[in-house]
XYZ file of C-alpha atoms in Angstrom:
335
model
C -4.770 -53.309 31.766
C -7.309 -56.110 32.877
C -9.557 -55.127 35.795
C -8.884 -57.071 38.965
C -12.322 -57.903 40.152
C -14.431 -60.823 38.704
C -17.701 -61.435 37.092
C -19.885 -64.894 36.027
C -18.774 -66.076 32.765
C -22.332 -65.836 31.147
C -22.459 -62.163 32.085
C -18.911 -61.219 31.181
C -18.004 -62.730 27.937
C -19.900 -59.786 25.831
C -18.367 -57.008 28.161
C -14.615 -58.534 27.917
C -14.995 -58.299 23.888
C -16.275 -54.848 24.270
C -13.452 -53.990 26.730
C -10.795 -55.190 24.718
C -12.600 -53.712 21.473
C -12.403 -50.191 23.256
C -8.765 -51.026 24.485
C -7.601 -51.443 21.251
C -9.245 -48.515 19.782
C -7.603 -46.293 22.663
C -3.942 -47.567 21.939
C -4.527 -47.202 18.212
C -5.949 -43.692 18.661
C -2.814 -42.714 20.910
C -0.552 -44.579 18.178
C -2.027 -42.134 15.309
C -1.936 -39.244 17.309
C 1.773 -39.790 18.162
C 2.439 -40.524 14.416
C 0.438 -37.014 13.442
C 2.589 -35.004 15.647
C 6.088 -36.717 14.248
C 4.865 -35.823 10.997
C 3.790 -32.159 11.992
C 7.472 -31.667 13.424
C 9.664 -33.452 10.742
C 9.279 -30.889 8.066
C 11.059 -28.631 10.316
C 13.611 -30.590 11.986
C 17.530 -30.130 11.313
C 19.211 -33.262 11.859
C 22.673 -32.627 13.934
C 25.484 -34.369 11.741
C 29.143 -34.520 12.724
C 29.768 -31.443 10.115
C 29.412 -27.863 11.575
C 25.666 -27.189 12.243
C 24.253 -24.970 9.134
C 21.167 -22.580 9.553
C 17.991 -24.094 10.577
C 15.769 -25.359 7.795
C 12.989 -22.660 7.146
C 9.298 -23.987 8.080
C 7.536 -25.182 5.183
C 3.338 -24.598 5.544
C 1.721 -27.929 4.827
C -1.209 -27.480 3.200
C -4.335 -30.149 2.870
C -6.952 -30.183 0.558
C -10.495 -29.492 1.517
C -14.073 -29.430 0.169
C -13.847 -25.555 0.127
C -10.531 -25.294 -1.218
C -6.571 -25.264 0.349
C -6.203 -24.963 4.205
C -2.911 -23.590 5.904
C -1.564 -24.481 9.330
C -3.588 -24.314 12.169
C -2.693 -21.756 15.025
C -1.257 -25.054 17.010
C 0.578 -26.095 13.803
C 2.203 -22.837 13.551
C 3.279 -22.745 17.250
C 4.867 -26.512 16.969
C 6.502 -25.603 13.885
C 8.088 -22.215 15.822
C 8.958 -24.395 18.615
C 11.090 -26.737 16.298
C 12.839 -24.077 14.740
C 13.842 -22.447 17.425
C 17.482 -21.798 18.001
C 20.133 -19.313 20.240
C 23.430 -19.628 20.199
C 26.432 -18.757 22.648
C 30.021 -19.633 22.753
C 32.377 -21.445 25.350
C 36.128 -22.051 25.206
C 35.449 -25.462 23.580
C 33.263 -24.009 20.681
C 29.894 -22.660 19.700
C 26.871 -24.028 21.787
C 23.201 -24.115 19.974
C 20.153 -24.409 22.237
C 17.422 -25.975 19.821
C 14.526 -28.311 20.318
C 15.325 -31.945 20.707
C 15.627 -33.859 17.741
C 15.396 -37.659 17.306
C 19.072 -37.830 16.457
C 19.602 -36.439 19.961
C 17.594 -38.730 21.910
C 20.006 -41.256 22.764
C 22.689 -38.612 23.836
C 20.100 -36.707 26.140
C 18.708 -39.776 27.594
C 22.248 -40.512 28.614
C 22.719 -36.985 30.432
C 19.495 -37.240 32.201
C 19.592 -40.782 33.624
C 23.257 -39.984 34.771
C 21.474 -36.900 36.595
C 18.476 -39.109 38.093
C 20.793 -42.277 39.243
C 23.333 -39.921 40.800
C 20.302 -38.083 42.933
C 18.816 -41.511 43.938
C 21.764 -43.470 44.860
C 19.140 -46.995 45.370
C 18.769 -46.872 41.557
C 21.971 -47.275 40.582
C 21.803 -50.865 39.883
C 18.870 -50.394 37.625
C 20.731 -47.713 35.888
C 20.177 -49.384 32.307
C 16.830 -49.775 33.183
C 16.369 -46.417 34.157
C 18.134 -45.096 30.778
C 15.524 -46.893 28.725
C 12.526 -45.759 30.013
C 14.088 -42.197 29.688
C 14.619 -43.092 25.869
C 10.762 -43.820 25.697
C 9.998 -40.806 27.654
C 11.970 -38.478 25.473
C 10.584 -39.937 21.922
C 7.236 -39.475 23.273
C 7.564 -35.707 24.068
C 9.914 -34.854 21.610
C 6.617 -34.584 19.455
C 4.666 -33.075 21.576
C 4.913 -29.402 20.632
C 3.233 -27.306 21.156
C 1.673 -28.976 24.565
C 5.731 -29.435 25.665
C 9.134 -28.860 24.366
C 12.316 -30.257 25.123
C 15.354 -28.025 24.385
C 18.733 -29.387 24.313
C 22.292 -27.301 24.518
C 24.410 -28.871 21.529
C 27.788 -27.836 21.650
C 29.482 -27.853 18.112
C 33.427 -28.150 18.573
C 35.610 -25.448 17.157
C 37.639 -25.943 14.023
C 40.758 -25.256 16.285
C 39.633 -28.482 18.446
C 38.681 -30.460 15.572
C 42.291 -29.931 14.091
C 43.977 -30.732 17.676
C 41.782 -33.692 18.015
C 43.074 -34.946 14.559
C 46.517 -34.172 15.800
C 46.247 -36.450 18.625
C 46.108 -39.620 16.735
C 49.875 -39.474 17.068
C 50.005 -38.020 20.180
C 48.386 -39.282 23.577
C 46.266 -42.337 23.859
C 42.288 -42.326 23.772
C 42.468 -42.767 27.402
C 43.772 -38.918 27.936
C 40.649 -37.251 26.641
C 38.236 -39.418 29.208
C 40.657 -38.593 31.657
C 40.888 -34.780 30.954
C 37.069 -34.539 30.582
C 36.295 -36.662 33.906
C 38.284 -33.995 36.069
C 35.923 -31.983 38.100
C 35.337 -28.702 36.920
C 36.556 -25.646 38.853
C 34.079 -24.534 41.437
C 33.013 -20.965 41.460
C 29.776 -18.696 42.496
C 28.334 -18.324 38.904
C 25.957 -20.838 37.649
C 25.940 -22.870 41.070
C 23.336 -25.664 40.573
C 23.323 -26.068 37.057
C 22.264 -29.321 36.779
C 18.996 -31.185 37.666
C 17.251 -34.793 38.071
C 14.505 -34.953 35.225
C 11.609 -34.864 38.124
C 13.047 -31.942 40.017
C 15.392 -29.320 38.195
C 18.417 -27.958 39.809
C 19.668 -30.989 41.417
C 23.169 -31.641 40.674
C 25.007 -34.991 40.680
C 29.246 -35.588 41.609
C 31.831 -35.576 38.615
C 32.553 -39.245 39.352
C 28.713 -40.428 38.397
C 29.680 -39.511 34.882
C 29.953 -42.114 32.572
C 32.509 -42.306 29.288
C 29.298 -42.123 27.073
C 28.227 -38.853 28.324
C 31.753 -37.081 27.707
C 32.524 -34.513 25.588
C 33.922 -35.466 22.301
C 35.962 -33.005 20.512
C 35.262 -34.146 16.978
C 31.298 -34.093 16.838
C 28.330 -32.281 18.174
C 27.433 -33.314 22.071
C 24.257 -32.432 23.915
C 26.058 -30.789 27.203
C 22.601 -29.632 28.742
C 18.523 -30.195 28.571
C 15.371 -28.482 29.734
C 11.692 -29.373 29.187
C 8.939 -27.063 29.536
C 5.414 -27.974 29.673
C 2.087 -25.915 28.523
C -0.300 -28.796 29.720
C -0.694 -30.737 32.610
C -1.296 -33.751 30.834
C 2.321 -33.511 29.731
C 3.611 -33.241 33.073
C 3.535 -35.464 36.261
C 1.985 -34.074 39.328
C 2.947 -33.098 43.060
C 0.989 -34.183 45.543
C -0.863 -31.501 48.030
C 1.351 -28.544 46.389
C -0.157 -28.200 42.606
C 0.749 -25.309 39.978
C -1.976 -23.959 38.043
C -4.009 -26.314 35.626
C -2.838 -24.003 32.953
C 0.637 -22.518 33.041
C 3.835 -22.775 31.988
C 6.044 -25.234 33.935
C 9.696 -26.319 33.968
C 9.743 -29.657 34.298
C 13.460 -30.822 34.392
C 17.120 -29.284 33.786
C 20.348 -31.024 33.757
C 23.588 -30.026 32.536
C 26.939 -32.319 32.338
C 29.034 -31.887 35.347
C 31.783 -30.996 32.550
C 29.935 -27.790 31.753
C 28.342 -26.742 35.248
C 28.862 -23.459 36.516
C 29.767 -21.631 33.036
C 26.427 -20.278 32.254
C 24.572 -23.334 30.363
C 21.613 -23.762 32.661
C 21.090 -19.969 32.823
C 20.867 -19.709 28.980
C 18.559 -22.885 29.060
C 15.990 -21.362 31.545
C 16.238 -17.943 29.599
C 15.516 -19.977 26.205
C 12.792 -21.918 27.724
C 11.113 -18.229 29.007
C 11.456 -16.731 25.741
C 9.857 -19.843 24.297
C 6.737 -19.527 26.633
C 6.534 -15.786 25.764
C 7.360 -15.282 22.287
C 5.254 -18.522 21.317
C 2.504 -19.392 23.882
C 2.166 -15.885 24.900
C 2.616 -17.263 28.949
C 3.105 -14.158 31.870
C 4.598 -16.629 34.536
C 6.416 -19.724 34.956
C 6.432 -22.435 37.502
C 8.620 -24.838 39.071
C 9.343 -27.494 41.879
C 12.312 -27.318 44.126
C 13.396 -30.130 46.115
C 14.203 -28.432 49.916
C 17.855 -29.941 49.426
C 18.638 -28.385 46.298
C 20.346 -25.071 48.155
C 22.537 -24.242 44.870
C 19.821 -24.807 42.764
C 17.392 -22.542 44.660
C 20.427 -19.850 44.240
C 20.565 -20.146 40.687
C 16.492 -20.024 40.444
C 16.542 -17.212 42.939
C 18.934 -15.201 40.760
C 16.617 -15.619 37.671
C 13.858 -14.182 39.316
C 11.881 -17.056 41.096
C 10.423 -16.650 43.844
C 8.338 -19.172 46.665
C 4.492 -19.596 46.115
C 4.374 -22.261 48.422
C 5.859 -25.579 50.080
C 4.980 -28.899 51.379
C 4.136 -29.548 54.931
C 7.196 -30.429 57.188
C 4.862 -33.494 58.094
C 4.773 -34.600 54.284
C 7.731 -37.074 55.062
C 5.635 -39.065 57.228
C 3.209 -39.867 54.155
C 6.203 -40.930 51.788
C 6.432 -37.195 49.830
C 9.481 -35.621 49.724
C 9.422 -32.081 50.611
C 8.954 -29.311 47.702
C 9.036 -25.799 47.018
C 6.389 -24.466 44.326
C 8.837 -21.532 42.821
C 7.339 -18.989 40.177
C 8.416 -15.873 38.198
C 6.626 -13.404 36.421
C 7.850 -13.315 32.831
C 7.877 -9.652 32.399
C 9.359 -9.445 28.663
């Protein structure tokens, strides 16, 4: 970005040329790092297709020729590979749910889920929903390749064979609008797993069923992203909260969101447990932090049940400075 101050022409030409050269070099370096991260992750990624999910691909150890012989993965490469091959499964009535690392084919679905959540918790952004979604897509494309510094987990529903057969039989039955109407109906409310949805900035906040867009609804014949959570292990990969910072080096839950159709059914609890498992087994972390808005009462109950407790909070006068009041939550990962 060009600086805003001005210098005399006869003294600034050389400076501008140097600054431009430095800026281009910086952009090329960032681009090269992003490509390298994607190249490291790609051997271990198993794209999700319309067919039933197969077992994850085995990690291939990339070897690099050096003057002294053959070098294997570095420790950071090994951590990234373990993250990309992470997998947990559990069952719902609609089919099998697989919790895994975000892959490129799932970015669009995940962005839609997060965009619906974000816009629903910031009503003034509703006219800019498409713009918000495009920015989230770019964000996910960058962060999908940041392992092991950060990891985006997604819960992917694999429809059962019975549901696929039923969907095929519906071709001669009710019209396509019936599935949308059924999926858009609000789920039954209950005490379990309350608050299992959150915006891209602060985990836990839910959104009303009316905010669900048709593109975010469940398909009965192909895998669908029904939940997402991102965990960060380096401060450079996450945003900060003014006057209420987590430790510089820690495991930090950046965001969590669950489709309204699947709230209060254990999806958020499973995503949170998966993030904790990665933090302990891959990154050897002993604690996890997150920020929680004061208005997210149901989400607070969810995290407190999971073992989080309040570490700090914003001053009551924070809103006078344009800062939304937050709580800093902490959990000791005693696995």
